[in-house]
């Protein structure tokens, strides 16, 4: 998945986690006590183990409660000054040391074994799993409920849904062009129709040239790209990929793809296009406004 394309796997230390796992029976006993029937207090120390999770928390106004974020969320302004807890495979000891009462993870953007260990330690974990814009709105609702911010999450979902509908109407107002979303240039990796990126492309009024049979994030040859013959190529713009795209597009093989040779390439900030979070709506709005010559 894009938001975990280059996972950093920090080295953990031994001993601490196993020691904490030994406290699990006590934690289970406390969970079974009558005091647990009370309405739990809203979480005040939250850790986000994926950039999309951090986006959702910040969009819900929970930045003051967030004490730790994924390394890949460093581009978000609200992440400034927050503890960094690693990438796809987070540093679990670092997470535990922050004493969170809520951890928000991504099904596809966080190592599953890692967040299952956190659950085993008795930490409250909310898993986001959006693979479409509708799924992102469901994630906003789920995280908002966990924060005790149901009213705020309902307002945010309503605002995002209104923007989605307006962008879809804009996309329907122009002729449908064939588009390719190129996630990585060498080797070429495309976004299939079944991904959240593919959902954005469809809602923006484009036809995704990647057939469903190719899968979600297929690696493809230049000959295949030429055969798909997109009218437009969409790519993410990010510091870690800018040089790779510049170098790749200077390769003579890309002349096989007419859209690239003709300069019909649209770059969107990677933080908007490659994360299943609220800002994905902005990616939709930008694409819906694109007119292909």
PDB file of C-alpha atoms in Angstrom:
ATOM      1  CA  UNK A   1       0.000   0.000   0.000  1.00  0.00           C
ATOM      2  CA  UNK A   2       1.283   3.514  -0.711  1.00  0.00           C
ATOM      3  CA  UNK A   3       1.289   4.788   2.851  1.00  0.00           C
ATOM      4  CA  UNK A   4       3.555   1.874   3.829  1.00  0.00           C
ATOM      5  CA  UNK A   5       5.560   1.529   0.631  1.00  0.00           C
ATOM      6  CA  UNK A   6       8.986   2.041   2.249  1.00  0.00           C
ATOM      7  CA  UNK A   7       8.482   0.786   5.830  1.00  0.00           C
ATOM      8  CA  UNK A   8      11.212   1.492   8.347  1.00  0.00           C
ATOM      9  CA  UNK A   9      11.608  -1.327  10.815  1.00  0.00           C
ATOM     10  CA  UNK A  10      13.271   0.022  13.968  1.00  0.00           C
ATOM     11  CA  UNK A  11      15.152  -2.436  16.123  1.00  0.00           C
ATOM     12  CA  UNK A  12      13.380  -3.161  19.387  1.00  0.00           C
ATOM     13  CA  UNK A  13      14.865  -4.108  22.741  1.00  0.00           C
ATOM     14  CA  UNK A  14      14.389  -7.385  24.503  1.00  0.00           C
ATOM     15  CA  UNK A  15      12.755  -8.107  27.809  1.00  0.00           C
ATOM     16  CA  UNK A  16      10.474  -5.138  28.397  1.00  0.00           C
ATOM     17  CA  UNK A  17       7.515  -6.339  26.333  1.00  0.00           C
ATOM     18  CA  UNK A  18       7.616  -9.855  27.735  1.00  0.00           C
ATOM     19  CA  UNK A  19       7.675  -8.399  31.215  1.00  0.00           C
ATOM     20  CA  UNK A  20       4.606  -6.323  30.472  1.00  0.00           C
ATOM     21  CA  UNK A  21       2.867  -9.329  28.979  1.00  0.00           C
ATOM     22  CA  UNK A  22       3.232 -10.941  32.379  1.00  0.00           C
ATOM     23  CA  UNK A  23       0.849  -8.285  33.718  1.00  0.00           C
ATOM     24  CA  UNK A  24      -1.914  -9.447  31.361  1.00  0.00           C
ATOM     25  CA  UNK A  25      -3.756 -11.670  33.931  1.00  0.00           C
ATOM     26  CA  UNK A  26      -3.964  -8.723  36.323  1.00  0.00           C
ATOM     27  CA  UNK A  27      -5.294  -6.518  33.529  1.00  0.00           C
ATOM     28  CA  UNK A  28      -7.935  -9.093  32.673  1.00  0.00           C
ATOM     29  CA  UNK A  29      -9.000  -9.286  36.306  1.00  0.00           C
ATOM     30  CA  UNK A  30      -9.425  -5.525  36.419  1.00  0.00           C
ATOM     31  CA  UNK A  31     -11.504  -5.631  33.243  1.00  0.00           C
ATOM     32  CA  UNK A  32     -13.816  -8.123  34.921  1.00  0.00           C
ATOM     33  CA  UNK A  33     -14.346  -5.948  38.014  1.00  0.00           C
ATOM     34  CA  UNK A  34     -17.669  -4.125  38.623  1.00  0.00           C
ATOM     35  CA  UNK A  35     -15.945  -0.738  38.272  1.00  0.00           C
ATOM     36  CA  UNK A  36     -15.587  -1.413  34.534  1.00  0.00           C
ATOM     37  CA  UNK A  37     -19.334  -1.086  34.076  1.00  0.00           C
ATOM     38  CA  UNK A  38     -18.994   2.684  34.339  1.00  0.00           C
ATOM     39  CA  UNK A  39     -18.876   4.771  31.183  1.00  0.00           C
ATOM     40  CA  UNK A  40     -15.163   5.062  30.361  1.00  0.00           C
ATOM     41  CA  UNK A  41     -13.597   8.511  30.319  1.00  0.00           C
ATOM     42  CA  UNK A  42     -12.571   9.841  26.907  1.00  0.00           C
ATOM     43  CA  UNK A  43      -8.951   8.980  26.080  1.00  0.00           C
ATOM     44  CA  UNK A  44      -6.446  11.706  26.835  1.00  0.00           C
ATOM     45  CA  UNK A  45      -3.237  10.142  25.518  1.00  0.00           C
ATOM     46  CA  UNK A  46      -3.513   8.863  21.961  1.00  0.00           C
ATOM     47  CA  UNK A  47      -0.922   7.340  19.629  1.00  0.00           C
ATOM     48  CA  UNK A  48      -1.404   7.137  15.841  1.00  0.00           C
ATOM     49  CA  UNK A  49       0.493   4.294  14.175  1.00  0.00           C
ATOM     50  CA  UNK A  50      -0.242   5.300  10.572  1.00  0.00           C
ATOM     51  CA  UNK A  51      -0.306   8.645   8.734  1.00  0.00           C
ATOM     52  CA  UNK A  52      -3.965   8.168   7.815  1.00  0.00           C
ATOM     53  CA  UNK A  53      -4.805   7.530  11.468  1.00  0.00           C
ATOM     54  CA  UNK A  54      -3.032  10.745  12.445  1.00  0.00           C
ATOM     55  CA  UNK A  55      -4.946  12.658   9.757  1.00  0.00           C
ATOM     56  CA  UNK A  56      -8.264  11.449  11.131  1.00  0.00           C
ATOM     57  CA  UNK A  57      -7.325  12.361  14.704  1.00  0.00           C
ATOM     58  CA  UNK A  58      -6.145  15.820  13.705  1.00  0.00           C
ATOM     59  CA  UNK A  59      -9.240  16.443  11.560  1.00  0.00           C
ATOM     60  CA  UNK A  60     -11.349  15.623  14.621  1.00  0.00           C
ATOM     61  CA  UNK A  61      -9.515  18.263  16.650  1.00  0.00           C
ATOM     62  CA  UNK A  62      -7.704  15.721  18.816  1.00  0.00           C
ATOM     63  CA  UNK A  63      -4.164  17.033  18.205  1.00  0.00           C
ATOM     64  CA  UNK A  64      -3.727  18.133  21.864  1.00  0.00           C
ATOM     65  CA  UNK A  65      -4.417  14.543  22.949  1.00  0.00           C
ATOM     66  CA  UNK A  66      -2.018  12.922  20.477  1.00  0.00           C
ATOM     67  CA  UNK A  67       1.299  12.079  22.155  1.00  0.00           C
ATOM     68  CA  UNK A  68       2.899   9.932  19.431  1.00  0.00           C
ATOM     69  CA  UNK A  69       2.704   9.502  15.659  1.00  0.00           C
ATOM     70  CA  UNK A  70       4.108   7.359  12.870  1.00  0.00           C
ATOM     71  CA  UNK A  71       7.366   8.571  11.351  1.00  0.00           C
ATOM     72  CA  UNK A  72       5.498   8.850   8.041  1.00  0.00           C
ATOM     73  CA  UNK A  73       3.136  11.475   9.483  1.00  0.00           C
ATOM     74  CA  UNK A  74       5.940  13.995   9.949  1.00  0.00           C
ATOM     75  CA  UNK A  75       4.634  16.158   7.078  1.00  0.00           C
ATOM     76  CA  UNK A  76       1.407  16.951   8.941  1.00  0.00           C
ATOM     77  CA  UNK A  77       1.704  20.330  10.712  1.00  0.00           C
ATOM     78  CA  UNK A  78      -0.065  19.046  13.822  1.00  0.00           C
ATOM     79  CA  UNK A  79       2.569  16.316  14.181  1.00  0.00           C
ATOM     80  CA  UNK A  80       5.254  18.841  15.095  1.00  0.00           C
ATOM     81  CA  UNK A  81       6.626  18.130  18.550  1.00  0.00           C
ATOM     82  CA  UNK A  82       4.932  14.732  18.832  1.00  0.00           C
ATOM     83  CA  UNK A  83       6.995  11.659  19.690  1.00  0.00           C
ATOM     84  CA  UNK A  84       7.950   9.515  16.696  1.00  0.00           C
ATOM     85  CA  UNK A  85       7.215   5.823  17.156  1.00  0.00           C
ATOM     86  CA  UNK A  86       8.560   4.257  13.954  1.00  0.00           C
ATOM     87  CA  UNK A  87       7.079   3.351  10.611  1.00  0.00           C
ATOM     88  CA  UNK A  88       5.101   0.374   9.336  1.00  0.00           C
ATOM     89  CA  UNK A  89       6.505  -1.790  12.141  1.00  0.00           C
ATOM     90  CA  UNK A  90       6.439   0.594  15.126  1.00  0.00           C
ATOM     91  CA  UNK A  91       8.755   0.575  18.124  1.00  0.00           C
ATOM     92  CA  UNK A  92       6.412  -1.070  20.637  1.00  0.00           C
ATOM     93  CA  UNK A  93       8.499  -0.191  23.670  1.00  0.00           C
ATOM     94  CA  UNK A  94       8.392   3.432  22.604  1.00  0.00           C
ATOM     95  CA  UNK A  95       4.618   3.226  22.192  1.00  0.00           C
ATOM     96  CA  UNK A  96       4.116   1.642  25.630  1.00  0.00           C
ATOM     97  CA  UNK A  97       6.415   4.204  27.269  1.00  0.00           C
ATOM     98  CA  UNK A  98       4.034   6.952  26.135  1.00  0.00           C
ATOM     99  CA  UNK A  99       1.287   5.400  28.321  1.00  0.00           C
ATOM    100  CA  UNK A 100      -1.488   5.769  25.743  1.00  0.00           C
ATOM    101  CA  UNK A 101      -5.092   5.059  26.622  1.00  0.00           C
ATOM    102  CA  UNK A 102      -5.935   4.756  22.912  1.00  0.00           C
ATOM    103  CA  UNK A 103      -3.908   3.574  19.902  1.00  0.00           C
ATOM    104  CA  UNK A 104      -5.250   4.163  16.385  1.00  0.00           C
ATOM    105  CA  UNK A 105      -3.823   1.954  13.637  1.00  0.00           C
ATOM    106  CA  UNK A 106      -4.425   1.179   9.973  1.00  0.00           C
ATOM    107  CA  UNK A 107      -5.312  -2.330   8.822  1.00  0.00           C
ATOM    108  CA  UNK A 108      -3.043  -1.997   5.788  1.00  0.00           C
ATOM    109  CA  UNK A 109      -0.654   0.688   7.038  1.00  0.00           C
ATOM    110  CA  UNK A 110       0.415  -0.809  10.371  1.00  0.00           C
ATOM    111  CA  UNK A 111       2.098  -4.140  10.983  1.00  0.00           C
ATOM    112  CA  UNK A 112      -0.688  -6.446  12.191  1.00  0.00           C
ATOM    113  CA  UNK A 113       1.549  -8.398  14.570  1.00  0.00           C
ATOM    114  CA  UNK A 114       2.570  -5.135  16.213  1.00  0.00           C
ATOM    115  CA  UNK A 115      -0.889  -3.851  17.013  1.00  0.00           C
ATOM    116  CA  UNK A 116      -2.033  -7.303  18.125  1.00  0.00           C
ATOM    117  CA  UNK A 117       0.785  -7.263  20.691  1.00  0.00           C
ATOM    118  CA  UNK A 118      -0.474  -3.905  21.919  1.00  0.00           C
ATOM    119  CA  UNK A 119      -3.967  -5.368  22.279  1.00  0.00           C
ATOM    120  CA  UNK A 120      -2.482  -8.281  24.231  1.00  0.00           C
ATOM    121  CA  UNK A 121      -0.943  -5.754  26.603  1.00  0.00           C
ATOM    122  CA  UNK A 122      -4.435  -4.472  27.335  1.00  0.00           C
ATOM    123  CA  UNK A 123      -4.171  -1.244  25.338  1.00  0.00           C
ATOM    124  CA  UNK A 124      -7.308   0.029  23.587  1.00  0.00           C
ATOM    125  CA  UNK A 125      -6.740  -0.232  19.842  1.00  0.00           C
ATOM    126  CA  UNK A 126      -8.977   1.135  17.082  1.00  0.00           C
ATOM    127  CA  UNK A 127      -8.325  -0.252  13.593  1.00  0.00           C
ATOM    128  CA  UNK A 128      -9.086   1.909  10.549  1.00  0.00           C
ATOM    129  CA  UNK A 129      -9.670  -0.013   7.339  1.00  0.00           C
ATOM    130  CA  UNK A 130     -11.032   2.308   4.653  1.00  0.00           C
ATOM    131  CA  UNK A 131     -10.400   1.164   1.069  1.00  0.00           C
ATOM    132  CA  UNK A 132     -12.823   3.693  -0.445  1.00  0.00           C
ATOM    133  CA  UNK A 133     -13.892   7.231   0.362  1.00  0.00           C
ATOM    134  CA  UNK A 134     -17.019   5.794   1.985  1.00  0.00           C
ATOM    135  CA  UNK A 135     -14.737   3.611   4.100  1.00  0.00           C
ATOM    136  CA  UNK A 136     -12.733   6.665   5.145  1.00  0.00           C
ATOM    137  CA  UNK A 137     -15.928   8.316   6.384  1.00  0.00           C
ATOM    138  CA  UNK A 138     -16.698   5.161   8.373  1.00  0.00           C
ATOM    139  CA  UNK A 139     -13.213   5.347   9.887  1.00  0.00           C
ATOM    140  CA  UNK A 140     -13.829   8.961  10.918  1.00  0.00           C
ATOM    141  CA  UNK A 141     -17.021   7.862  12.661  1.00  0.00           C
ATOM    142  CA  UNK A 142     -15.271   4.941  14.381  1.00  0.00           C
ATOM    143  CA  UNK A 143     -12.350   7.028  15.642  1.00  0.00           C
ATOM    144  CA  UNK A 144     -14.664   9.863  16.688  1.00  0.00           C
ATOM    145  CA  UNK A 145     -16.688   7.444  18.799  1.00  0.00           C
ATOM    146  CA  UNK A 146     -13.531   6.096  20.454  1.00  0.00           C
ATOM    147  CA  UNK A 147     -12.514   9.657  21.296  1.00  0.00           C
ATOM    148  CA  UNK A 148     -15.921  10.486  22.744  1.00  0.00           C
ATOM    149  CA  UNK A 149     -16.420  12.969  19.897  1.00  0.00           C
ATOM    150  CA  UNK A 150     -19.513  11.569  18.175  1.00  0.00           C
ATOM    151  CA  UNK A 151     -21.037  14.966  17.470  1.00  0.00           C
ATOM    152  CA  UNK A 152     -17.821  16.333  16.010  1.00  0.00           C
ATOM    153  CA  UNK A 153     -17.325  13.223  13.858  1.00  0.00           C
ATOM    154  CA  UNK A 154     -20.885  13.482  12.514  1.00  0.00           C
ATOM    155  CA  UNK A 155     -20.266  17.102  11.544  1.00  0.00           C
ATOM    156  CA  UNK A 156     -16.965  16.217   9.850  1.00  0.00           C
ATOM    157  CA  UNK A 157     -18.498  13.299   7.935  1.00  0.00           C
ATOM    158  CA  UNK A 158     -21.366  15.514   6.745  1.00  0.00           C
ATOM    159  CA  UNK A 159     -18.940  18.204   5.552  1.00  0.00           C
ATOM    160  CA  UNK A 160     -16.725  15.688   3.742  1.00  0.00           C
ATOM    161  CA  UNK A 161     -19.732  13.970   2.141  1.00  0.00           C
ATOM    162  CA  UNK A 162     -20.953  17.323   0.815  1.00  0.00           C
ATOM    163  CA  UNK A 163     -17.552  18.024  -0.749  1.00  0.00           C
ATOM    164  CA  UNK A 164     -17.437  14.527  -2.263  1.00  0.00           C
ATOM    165  CA  UNK A 165     -20.849  15.010  -3.883  1.00  0.00           C
ATOM    166  CA  UNK A 166     -19.835  18.392  -5.327  1.00  0.00           C
ATOM    167  CA  UNK A 167     -16.607  16.970  -6.764  1.00  0.00           C
ATOM    168  CA  UNK A 168     -18.443  14.031  -8.313  1.00  0.00           C
ATOM    169  CA  UNK A 169     -20.878  16.414  -9.990  1.00  0.00           C
ATOM    170  CA  UNK A 170     -17.955  18.406 -11.393  1.00  0.00           C
ATOM    171  CA  UNK A 171     -16.331  15.250 -12.739  1.00  0.00           C
ATOM    172  CA  UNK A 172     -19.544  14.129 -14.435  1.00  0.00           C
ATOM    173  CA  UNK A 173     -19.801  17.472 -16.245  1.00  0.00           C
ATOM    174  CA  UNK A 174     -16.854  16.765 -18.549  1.00  0.00           C
ATOM    175  CA  UNK A 175     -16.116  13.948 -21.018  1.00  0.00           C
ATOM    176  CA  UNK A 176     -14.784  10.777 -19.391  1.00  0.00           C
ATOM    177  CA  UNK A 177     -11.075  10.391 -20.044  1.00  0.00           C
ATOM    178  CA  UNK A 178      -8.921   7.319 -19.457  1.00  0.00           C
ATOM    179  CA  UNK A 179      -6.480   7.748 -16.572  1.00  0.00           C
ATOM    180  CA  UNK A 180      -3.574   5.875 -15.033  1.00  0.00           C
ATOM    181  CA  UNK A 181      -2.386   6.525 -11.481  1.00  0.00           C
ATOM    182  CA  UNK A 182       1.315   5.751 -11.367  1.00  0.00           C
ATOM    183  CA  UNK A 183       2.306   5.195  -7.750  1.00  0.00           C
ATOM    184  CA  UNK A 184       5.968   4.432  -8.490  1.00  0.00           C
ATOM    185  CA  UNK A 185       7.848   4.851 -11.791  1.00  0.00           C
ATOM    186  CA  UNK A 186      10.590   2.212 -11.822  1.00  0.00           C
ATOM    187  CA  UNK A 187       9.465  -0.470 -11.905  1.00  0.00           C
ATOM    188  CA  UNK A 188       6.074   1.016 -12.773  1.00  0.00           C
ATOM    189  CA  UNK A 189       3.446   0.374 -10.076  1.00  0.00           C
ATOM    190  CA  UNK A 190      -0.144   1.405 -10.781  1.00  0.00           C
ATOM    191  CA  UNK A 191      -3.257   1.837  -8.639  1.00  0.00           C
ATOM    192  CA  UNK A 192      -6.014  -0.631  -9.461  1.00  0.00           C
ATOM    193  CA  UNK A 193      -9.748  -0.015  -9.431  1.00  0.00           C
ATOM    194  CA  UNK A 194     -10.219  -1.791  -6.098  1.00  0.00           C
ATOM    195  CA  UNK A 195      -8.019   0.622  -4.134  1.00  0.00           C
ATOM    196  CA  UNK A 196      -8.920   3.862  -2.393  1.00  0.00           C
ATOM    197  CA  UNK A 197      -6.944   5.653  -5.103  1.00  0.00           C
ATOM    198  CA  UNK A 198      -8.970   3.855  -7.767  1.00  0.00           C
ATOM    199  CA  UNK A 199     -12.154   4.931  -6.004  1.00  0.00           C
ATOM    200  CA  UNK A 200     -11.031   8.558  -6.165  1.00  0.00           C
ATOM    201  CA  UNK A 201     -10.238   8.256  -9.879  1.00  0.00           C
ATOM    202  CA  UNK A 202     -13.679   6.841 -10.622  1.00  0.00           C
ATOM    203  CA  UNK A 203     -15.510   9.449  -8.543  1.00  0.00           C
ATOM    204  CA  UNK A 204     -13.515  12.206 -10.276  1.00  0.00           C
ATOM    205  CA  UNK A 205     -15.071  11.134 -13.574  1.00  0.00           C
ATOM    206  CA  UNK A 206     -12.185   9.158 -15.071  1.00  0.00           C
ATOM    207  CA  UNK A 207     -11.994   5.616 -16.369  1.00  0.00           C
ATOM    208  CA  UNK A 208      -9.162   3.707 -14.713  1.00  0.00           C
ATOM    209  CA  UNK A 209      -7.189   1.957 -17.442  1.00  0.00           C
ATOM    210  CA  UNK A 210      -5.990  -0.724 -15.012  1.00  0.00           C
ATOM    211  CA  UNK A 211      -8.247  -3.775 -15.460  1.00  0.00           C
ATOM    212  CA  UNK A 212      -9.614  -5.426 -12.332  1.00  0.00           C
ATOM    213  CA  UNK A 213      -7.805  -8.617 -13.313  1.00  0.00           C
ATOM    214  CA  UNK A 214      -4.476  -6.831 -12.751  1.00  0.00           C
ATOM    215  CA  UNK A 215      -5.083  -6.558  -8.998  1.00  0.00           C
ATOM    216  CA  UNK A 216      -4.786  -3.649  -6.596  1.00  0.00           C
ATOM    217  CA  UNK A 217      -1.189  -2.446  -6.961  1.00  0.00           C
ATOM    218  CA  UNK A 218       0.231  -4.209 -10.040  1.00  0.00           C
ATOM    219  CA  UNK A 219       3.752  -3.906 -11.353  1.00  0.00           C
ATOM    220  CA  UNK A 220       3.456  -3.467 -15.096  1.00  0.00           C
ATOM    221  CA  UNK A 221       5.724  -3.364 -18.119  1.00  0.00           C
ATOM    222  CA  UNK A 222       6.122  -0.372 -20.408  1.00  0.00           C
ATOM    223  CA  UNK A 223       4.541  -2.383 -23.208  1.00  0.00           C
ATOM    224  CA  UNK A 224       1.469  -2.957 -21.021  1.00  0.00           C
ATOM    225  CA  UNK A 225       1.291   0.726 -20.142  1.00  0.00           C
ATOM    226  CA  UNK A 226       1.459   1.619 -23.829  1.00  0.00           C
ATOM    227  CA  UNK A 227      -1.293  -0.874 -24.610  1.00  0.00           C
ATOM    228  CA  UNK A 228      -3.510   0.599 -21.886  1.00  0.00           C
ATOM    229  CA  UNK A 229      -2.911   3.982 -23.593  1.00  0.00           C
ATOM    230  CA  UNK A 230      -4.173   6.390 -20.895  1.00  0.00           C
ATOM    231  CA  UNK A 231      -5.198   9.914 -21.831  1.00  0.00           C
ATOM    232  CA  UNK A 232      -3.764  11.165 -18.555  1.00  0.00           C
ATOM    233  CA  UNK A 233      -1.146   9.977 -16.078  1.00  0.00           C
ATOM    234  CA  UNK A 234      -1.603  10.946 -12.429  1.00  0.00           C
ATOM    235  CA  UNK A 235       1.308  10.640 -10.028  1.00  0.00           C
ATOM    236  CA  UNK A 236       2.106  11.540  -6.420  1.00  0.00           C
ATOM    237  CA  UNK A 237       4.475  14.421  -5.701  1.00  0.00           C
ATOM    238  CA  UNK A 238       6.614  13.863  -2.643  1.00  0.00           C
ATOM    239  CA  UNK A 239      10.229  14.624  -1.665  1.00  0.00           C
ATOM    240  CA  UNK A 240      11.113  10.930  -1.518  1.00  0.00           C
ATOM    241  CA  UNK A 241       9.773  10.229  -5.023  1.00  0.00           C
ATOM    242  CA  UNK A 242      10.461  13.433  -6.992  1.00  0.00           C
ATOM    243  CA  UNK A 243      13.928  12.385  -8.143  1.00  0.00           C
ATOM    244  CA  UNK A 244      12.732   8.877  -9.038  1.00  0.00           C
ATOM    245  CA  UNK A 245       9.985  10.239 -11.295  1.00  0.00           C
ATOM    246  CA  UNK A 246      12.273  12.783 -12.916  1.00  0.00           C
ATOM    247  CA  UNK A 247      14.878  10.121 -13.645  1.00  0.00           C
ATOM    248  CA  UNK A 248      12.308   7.592 -14.865  1.00  0.00           C
ATOM    249  CA  UNK A 249      10.504   9.958 -17.222  1.00  0.00           C
ATOM    250  CA  UNK A 250      13.814  10.777 -18.932  1.00  0.00           C
ATOM    251  CA  UNK A 251      14.041   7.081 -19.876  1.00  0.00           C
ATOM    252  CA  UNK A 252      13.253   6.557 -23.571  1.00  0.00           C
ATOM    253  CA  UNK A 253      10.909   3.699 -22.693  1.00  0.00           C
ATOM    254  CA  UNK A 254       8.353   6.162 -21.326  1.00  0.00           C
ATOM    255  CA  UNK A 255       7.946   7.531 -24.871  1.00  0.00           C
ATOM    256  CA  UNK A 256       5.854   4.433 -25.475  1.00  0.00           C
ATOM    257  CA  UNK A 257       3.207   5.996 -23.225  1.00  0.00           C
ATOM    258  CA  UNK A 258       1.698   8.810 -25.296  1.00  0.00           C
ATOM    259  CA  UNK A 259       0.318  10.703 -22.303  1.00  0.00           C
ATOM    260  CA  UNK A 260       3.823  11.017 -20.832  1.00  0.00           C
ATOM    261  CA  UNK A 261       5.502  11.956 -24.117  1.00  0.00           C
ATOM    262  CA  UNK A 262       2.779  14.579 -24.687  1.00  0.00           C
ATOM    263  CA  UNK A 263       3.170  15.987 -21.172  1.00  0.00           C
ATOM    264  CA  UNK A 264      -0.303  14.972 -20.007  1.00  0.00           C
ATOM    265  CA  UNK A 265       0.887  14.238 -16.461  1.00  0.00           C
ATOM    266  CA  UNK A 266      -0.772  15.614 -13.332  1.00  0.00           C
ATOM    267  CA  UNK A 267       1.110  15.569 -10.017  1.00  0.00           C
ATOM    268  CA  UNK A 268      -0.789  15.634  -6.738  1.00  0.00           C
ATOM    269  CA  UNK A 269       0.824  15.887  -3.291  1.00  0.00           C
ATOM    270  CA  UNK A 270       1.510  12.362  -2.093  1.00  0.00           C
ATOM    271  CA  UNK A 271       0.062  13.202   1.299  1.00  0.00           C
ATOM    272  CA  UNK A 272      -3.307  13.769  -0.369  1.00  0.00           C
ATOM    273  CA  UNK A 273      -3.320  10.922  -2.877  1.00  0.00           C
ATOM    274  CA  UNK A 274      -1.591   8.080  -1.056  1.00  0.00           C
ATOM    275  CA  UNK A 275      -3.367   8.022   2.315  1.00  0.00           C
ATOM    276  CA  UNK A 276      -6.915   6.856   3.086  1.00  0.00           C
ATOM    277  CA  UNK A 277      -7.665   9.827   5.326  1.00  0.00           C
ATOM    278  CA  UNK A 278      -9.849  12.949   5.223  1.00  0.00           C
ATOM    279  CA  UNK A 279      -7.471  14.793   2.884  1.00  0.00           C
ATOM    280  CA  UNK A 280      -8.212  12.200   0.215  1.00  0.00           C
ATOM    281  CA  UNK A 281     -11.296  14.334  -0.441  1.00  0.00           C
ATOM    282  CA  UNK A 282      -9.009  17.179  -1.512  1.00  0.00           C
ATOM    283  CA  UNK A 283      -7.305  14.826  -3.972  1.00  0.00           C
ATOM    284  CA  UNK A 284     -10.749  14.052  -5.405  1.00  0.00           C
ATOM    285  CA  UNK A 285     -11.561  17.751  -5.739  1.00  0.00           C
ATOM    286  CA  UNK A 286      -8.309  18.471  -7.549  1.00  0.00           C
ATOM    287  CA  UNK A 287      -8.743  15.577  -9.964  1.00  0.00           C
ATOM    288  CA  UNK A 288     -12.375  16.428 -10.673  1.00  0.00           C
ATOM    289  CA  UNK A 289     -11.219  19.895 -11.780  1.00  0.00           C
ATOM    290  CA  UNK A 290      -8.666  18.519 -14.285  1.00  0.00           C
ATOM    291  CA  UNK A 291      -9.528  18.895 -17.959  1.00  0.00           C
ATOM    292  CA  UNK A 292      -7.694  16.640 -20.405  1.00  0.00           C
ATOM    293  CA  UNK A 293      -6.814  18.274 -23.752  1.00  0.00           C
TER     294      UNK A 293
END
